[in-house]
Amino acid sequence: MSIVALRNITKAYGSRPPALRDVTLEIQPGVTGLLGPNGAGKSTLIQCVLGLLPDFEGDVSVLGLDARRQRREVRRRVGFMPESDTYLYEMTGIRAVRLLGQLTGMPRSEALRRAHEMLHHVGLGEAVYRDVKEYSTGMRQRFKLAQALVHDPEVVFLDEPLAGLDPQARDELLKLIRDLAVDHGKHVIWSSHILPDVQKVADSVVVLHHGRFHGTFRLEDLAQRTGVFHVEAEGELEKFEQALIASDVAVLGVDEVERRETVDGTLADDRRGWTVEVPEGQGPSRLFHIAADTGVRVRKLNQVAEDLEDVFLRILGEAAVEGAAEGAAEGAD
Ligand code: ADP
């Protein structure tokens, strides 16, 4: 069963373009990165799921519960670590976490016991009686995590949890997040605009851009994409390029033309390189065939080890091009 299911979610703030546009997606158990640049709609999506934004179109369920009609039950079974600081400043850490426990329906004594346990768990055992306003940024992020976990939820939403942290604080929090999933069996949905952060822990990523859903990708599948090559050729460069574009090979990048002199000072044929992706299941022979058909000589062919960040940026790049085309079409209507 999916942990979260969204069906045709649209949310606009006032008359601005919608922050979410007809989003339909499912999030599976495990750790999921909710990935997209700032303004993509990640926080809005989380708030819809948590029932914090009642006025949106579409249906949302979390753990099989209706996010609108079963908000109390959702709150009991789901934890949330918001991006911004949301606590009462004049409170000690222990009181603030206990209060959150009570707000999710826990009896006071149980909430107090769990608040101690969670603050210890996140490494704030020594600071439980200090005012939250005295905490450093790193301590505050861990404190917010304790708040999110106090009622032992099954699903935890983390909104940009590593934002503003120094490397050591990031590593500490990253370890805590990993432990949540590995040692405590929690389902984690983690919003971020930085793939390498999420990549360290997540099983899959859900990509949002300009309020639209652009697919769910398993990280191990992305890591195994090996169909990207850099091919350099001499001869009928234009013809070769046209043939590549017309084929099922995706052209990801085009280098400058290289004009070279031979040893006797005469001009050699121009050379140019292309970064291309051949369809799954096809190897570099696809490129040799196109070269042979168009009369170019392949001078170099390397497999490109595409890193995940590149894959992600490309997905977003494609999304941006699609979005621009749609925008132009809407404008023309
Ligand atoms: P992300 O979390 O991916 O950065 P958000 O969901 O915060 O994206 O924002 C999506 C879009 O909605 C942005 O254009 C943002 O300016 C707008 N937005 C978010 N919250 C509000 C709000 N309370 N009022 C008006 N616009 C908002």
XYZ file of C-alpha atoms and ligand atoms in Angstrom:
360
model
C 0.000 0.000 0.000
C 1.234 3.496 -0.740
C 1.948 5.789 2.211
C 0.591 8.901 0.541
C -1.686 9.183 -2.490
C -2.567 12.462 -4.191
C -5.189 12.643 -6.884
C -5.589 15.713 -9.096
C -4.345 18.181 -6.509
C -4.471 21.819 -7.531
C -3.732 24.633 -5.116
C -3.498 28.340 -5.914
C -2.735 31.148 -3.478
C -5.082 33.971 -4.476
C -4.863 34.939 -8.117
C -1.255 33.789 -8.564
C -0.422 30.882 -10.877
C -1.162 27.648 -9.027
C 1.523 26.394 -6.645
C 0.383 22.828 -7.459
C -1.143 21.925 -10.798
C -3.169 18.762 -11.129
C -0.694 16.630 -9.213
C -1.402 12.903 -9.081
C 1.214 10.735 -7.433
C 1.828 7.978 -4.906
C 4.600 7.706 -2.358
C 5.747 4.227 -1.442
C 7.070 2.981 1.929
C 10.677 3.822 2.843
C 12.555 7.081 2.479
C 11.393 9.376 -0.299
C 13.000 12.624 -1.362
C 10.549 15.283 -2.441
C 12.790 17.120 -4.815
C 12.509 20.370 -6.726
C 13.937 23.879 -6.813
C 12.659 26.590 -4.481
C 9.084 27.487 -5.343
C 8.386 24.073 -6.925
C 5.454 23.459 -4.562
C 7.045 21.039 -2.090
C 5.910 22.794 1.103
C 2.458 23.322 -0.351
C 2.212 19.615 -1.105
C 3.228 18.704 2.454
C 0.696 21.125 3.889
C -2.084 19.616 1.768
C -1.178 16.140 3.015
C -1.125 17.305 6.635
C -4.537 18.917 6.302
C -3.071 22.367 6.993
C -4.456 23.813 3.745
C -8.146 23.022 3.552
C -8.878 24.900 0.338
C -7.328 22.823 -2.404
C -8.838 20.775 -5.199
C -8.425 17.010 -5.399
C -8.066 14.175 -2.911
C -5.240 13.283 -0.568
C -4.887 10.206 1.558
C -2.123 9.360 3.985
C -1.863 5.864 5.461
C -5.250 5.289 3.872
C -6.804 8.201 5.834
C -8.592 11.095 4.171
C -6.384 14.134 4.800
C -9.360 16.494 5.034
C -11.904 14.474 6.932
C -9.619 12.507 9.277
C -7.213 15.238 10.275
C -7.040 14.271 13.929
C -6.118 10.679 13.109
C -3.596 11.892 10.522
C -1.985 14.137 13.147
C -1.734 11.181 15.533
C 0.082 8.979 13.018
C 2.178 11.514 11.122
C 5.047 13.727 12.308
C 6.105 16.995 10.739
C 9.342 18.935 10.958
C 8.591 22.289 9.299
C 11.209 24.363 7.542
C 10.632 27.480 9.612
C 10.975 27.635 13.381
C 7.583 27.060 14.965
C 7.840 27.034 18.732
C 7.210 29.338 21.621
C 10.442 31.078 22.413
C 10.000 31.478 26.139
C 9.879 27.744 26.720
C 12.382 25.136 27.719
C 13.057 22.383 25.201
C 11.317 19.791 27.347
C 8.123 21.845 27.748
C 7.922 22.646 24.067
C 8.310 19.011 22.980
C 5.886 17.824 25.666
C 3.337 20.374 24.467
C 3.573 19.062 20.913
C 2.996 15.550 22.244
C -0.146 16.707 24.050
C -1.369 18.472 20.918
C -1.218 15.155 19.071
C -3.455 13.629 21.739
C -0.974 12.125 24.236
C -1.712 12.289 27.982
C 0.557 14.804 29.771
C 2.700 12.282 31.689
C 3.223 10.102 28.634
C 4.090 13.200 26.559
C 6.656 14.250 29.192
C 8.281 10.824 29.256
C 8.487 10.690 25.457
C 9.763 14.286 25.265
C 12.723 13.330 27.482
C 13.343 10.217 25.436
C 13.263 12.039 22.105
C 15.411 14.974 23.235
C 17.996 12.467 24.433
C 17.703 10.575 21.180
C 18.529 13.679 19.120
C 21.483 14.537 21.339
C 19.883 17.323 23.392
C 19.830 15.421 26.687
C 22.006 18.061 28.355
C 19.881 20.939 27.075
C 16.337 19.852 27.959
C 15.891 22.561 30.624
C 17.380 25.378 28.542
C 15.181 27.853 26.710
C 14.793 26.983 23.051
C 15.774 30.537 22.154
C 19.286 29.778 23.447
C 19.723 26.814 21.114
C 22.105 27.044 18.156
C 20.727 26.487 14.626
C 21.901 22.863 14.660
C 20.310 22.258 18.077
C 17.048 23.836 16.884
C 16.859 21.526 13.898
C 17.364 18.505 16.161
C 14.836 19.907 18.602
C 12.308 20.214 15.757
C 12.995 16.591 14.885
C 12.282 15.601 18.500
C 8.982 17.497 18.250
C 8.117 15.647 15.070
C 8.828 12.286 16.713
C 7.410 12.743 20.199
C 4.193 10.827 19.472
C 6.014 7.978 17.710
C 4.467 8.582 14.269
C 4.605 6.052 11.441
C 5.322 8.662 8.776
C 7.558 11.698 9.203
C 7.635 14.710 6.890
C 10.846 16.729 6.960
C 10.792 20.073 5.164
C 14.346 21.092 4.150
C 15.794 19.622 7.379
C 19.434 20.392 6.560
C 18.896 24.040 5.599
C 21.365 26.446 7.192
C 23.459 23.777 8.942
C 27.232 23.559 8.986
C 28.828 20.308 7.710
C 29.126 18.700 11.147
C 25.535 19.529 12.090
C 24.374 18.226 8.694
C 26.155 14.918 9.240
C 24.629 14.528 12.692
C 21.115 15.181 11.423
C 21.643 12.988 8.384
C 22.591 10.121 10.676
C 19.472 10.655 12.782
C 17.298 10.654 9.655
C 18.918 7.474 8.398
C 18.365 5.803 11.801
C 14.689 6.729 11.669
C 14.216 4.585 8.633
C 16.753 1.837 9.228
C 16.454 1.270 12.998
C 12.942 2.492 13.697
C 11.087 1.525 10.526
C 9.625 4.979 9.922
C 8.562 6.151 6.506
C 10.297 9.423 5.775
C 9.284 12.032 3.221
C 12.005 14.574 2.956
C 11.694 17.762 0.952
C 14.878 19.260 -0.426
C 16.237 21.138 -3.404
C 19.616 19.400 -3.099
C 19.819 15.938 -4.590
C 23.200 14.919 -3.089
C 21.718 15.413 0.415
C 18.694 13.237 -0.248
C 20.705 10.744 -2.237
C 22.609 9.666 0.869
C 19.473 8.280 2.499
C 16.510 8.067 0.119
C 15.237 5.015 -1.767
C 13.506 7.125 -4.360
C 12.789 10.720 -5.322
C 9.584 12.404 -6.418
C 10.342 15.356 -8.673
C 8.265 18.545 -8.653
C 8.874 21.612 -10.809
C 6.665 24.684 -11.235
C 3.911 22.925 -9.334
C 3.869 19.899 -11.614
C 4.811 16.314 -10.861
C 7.601 15.045 -13.099
C 7.966 11.441 -12.018
C 9.173 9.139 -9.293
C 12.653 7.749 -9.720
C 14.278 4.964 -7.765
C 17.798 6.106 -6.965
C 19.299 2.730 -7.791
C 17.680 2.903 -11.246
C 19.004 6.414 -11.840
C 22.471 5.294 -10.776
C 22.344 2.504 -13.318
C 21.581 4.700 -16.301
C 24.553 3.927 -18.462
C 23.311 4.883 -21.904
C 25.058 8.264 -22.027
C 28.006 8.630 -24.415
C 30.277 11.327 -25.715
C 30.965 10.794 -29.394
C 33.422 12.791 -31.500
C 33.230 12.652 -35.265
C 34.790 14.146 -38.402
C 33.267 14.615 -41.831
C 29.642 15.443 -42.600
C 28.972 16.941 -39.190
C 25.683 18.656 -40.060
C 24.288 15.505 -41.644
C 25.327 13.431 -38.645
C 23.745 15.880 -36.210
C 20.465 15.944 -38.150
C 20.438 12.145 -38.204
C 21.013 12.011 -34.443
C 18.181 14.463 -33.821
C 15.830 12.552 -36.123
C 16.678 9.224 -34.445
C 15.602 7.818 -31.070
C 18.933 8.958 -29.605
C 18.587 11.957 -27.257
C 21.107 14.738 -27.910
C 22.036 16.157 -24.491
C 24.852 18.484 -25.465
C 26.803 19.739 -28.471
C 30.463 20.851 -28.300
C 32.074 23.655 -30.295
C 33.404 22.648 -33.691
C 37.143 22.018 -33.497
C 39.157 23.259 -36.514
C 42.488 21.480 -36.724
C 45.601 21.731 -38.833
C 47.479 18.658 -39.998
C 51.260 18.412 -39.653
C 51.826 19.771 -43.173
C 49.811 22.882 -42.331
C 46.716 22.011 -44.375
C 43.279 22.043 -42.757
C 41.967 18.734 -41.493
C 38.266 17.950 -41.434
C 36.344 19.730 -38.707
C 35.652 17.674 -35.620
C 32.767 17.991 -33.215
C 31.596 16.143 -30.103
C 28.069 15.355 -28.917
C 26.812 14.044 -25.594
C 23.993 11.655 -26.350
C 21.836 9.091 -24.620
C 20.919 5.956 -26.508
C 17.626 4.223 -25.649
C 17.665 1.570 -22.943
C 18.957 -1.778 -24.099
C 20.937 -0.294 -26.988
C 24.681 0.112 -26.835
C 27.124 2.384 -28.673
C 26.645 0.365 -31.880
C 23.558 2.524 -32.457
C 25.905 5.515 -32.853
C 28.263 3.676 -35.211
C 25.309 2.786 -37.433
C 24.167 6.413 -37.641
C 27.751 7.472 -38.374
C 28.075 4.902 -41.141
C 24.747 5.965 -42.685
C 25.774 9.623 -42.791
C 29.401 9.159 -43.810
C 31.133 10.558 -40.707
C 34.139 8.994 -39.089
C 33.831 8.366 -35.362
C 37.105 9.474 -33.801
C 36.345 8.944 -30.153
C 33.534 7.354 -28.178
C 33.394 7.332 -24.380
C 30.730 6.247 -22.006
C 29.834 9.148 -19.732
C 29.405 8.308 -16.081
C 26.514 10.630 -15.454
C 26.186 11.552 -11.882
C 22.784 11.721 -10.254
C 22.906 15.468 -10.003
C 23.276 15.634 -13.797
C 20.343 13.281 -14.288
C 18.214 15.378 -11.962
C 19.212 18.656 -13.584
C 18.423 17.185 -16.956
C 14.976 16.065 -15.787
C 14.401 19.590 -14.518
C 15.830 21.042 -17.727
C 13.405 18.974 -19.780
C 10.607 19.999 -17.429
C 11.531 23.659 -17.871
C 11.472 23.335 -21.664
C 8.073 21.599 -21.514
C 6.809 24.263 -19.096
C 7.982 27.066 -21.400
C 6.314 25.411 -24.390
C 3.086 25.018 -22.403
C 3.298 28.613 -21.204
C 3.726 29.790 -24.797
C 0.759 27.651 -25.869
C -1.391 29.024 -23.017
C -0.352 32.560 -23.955
C -1.339 31.918 -27.557
C -4.801 30.650 -26.526
P 8.833 24.973 -2.250
O 8.523 24.382 -0.922
O 9.111 23.949 -3.309
O 9.914 26.027 -2.195
P 6.277 26.333 -1.958
O 5.205 25.308 -1.842
O 6.762 27.002 -0.720
O 7.508 25.720 -2.782
O 5.803 27.475 -2.952
C 5.217 27.225 -4.214
C 4.714 28.549 -4.780
O 3.624 29.034 -3.991
C 5.751 29.664 -4.787
O 5.559 30.440 -5.949
C 5.426 30.459 -3.544
O 5.791 31.813 -3.704
C 3.910 30.310 -3.463
N 3.428 30.332 -2.062
C 3.724 29.445 -1.088
N 3.082 29.752 0.068
C 2.358 30.865 -0.188
C 1.476 31.677 0.586
N 1.197 31.387 1.856
N 0.900 32.744 -0.019
C 1.154 33.037 -1.314
N 1.973 32.302 -2.104
C 2.572 31.245 -1.557
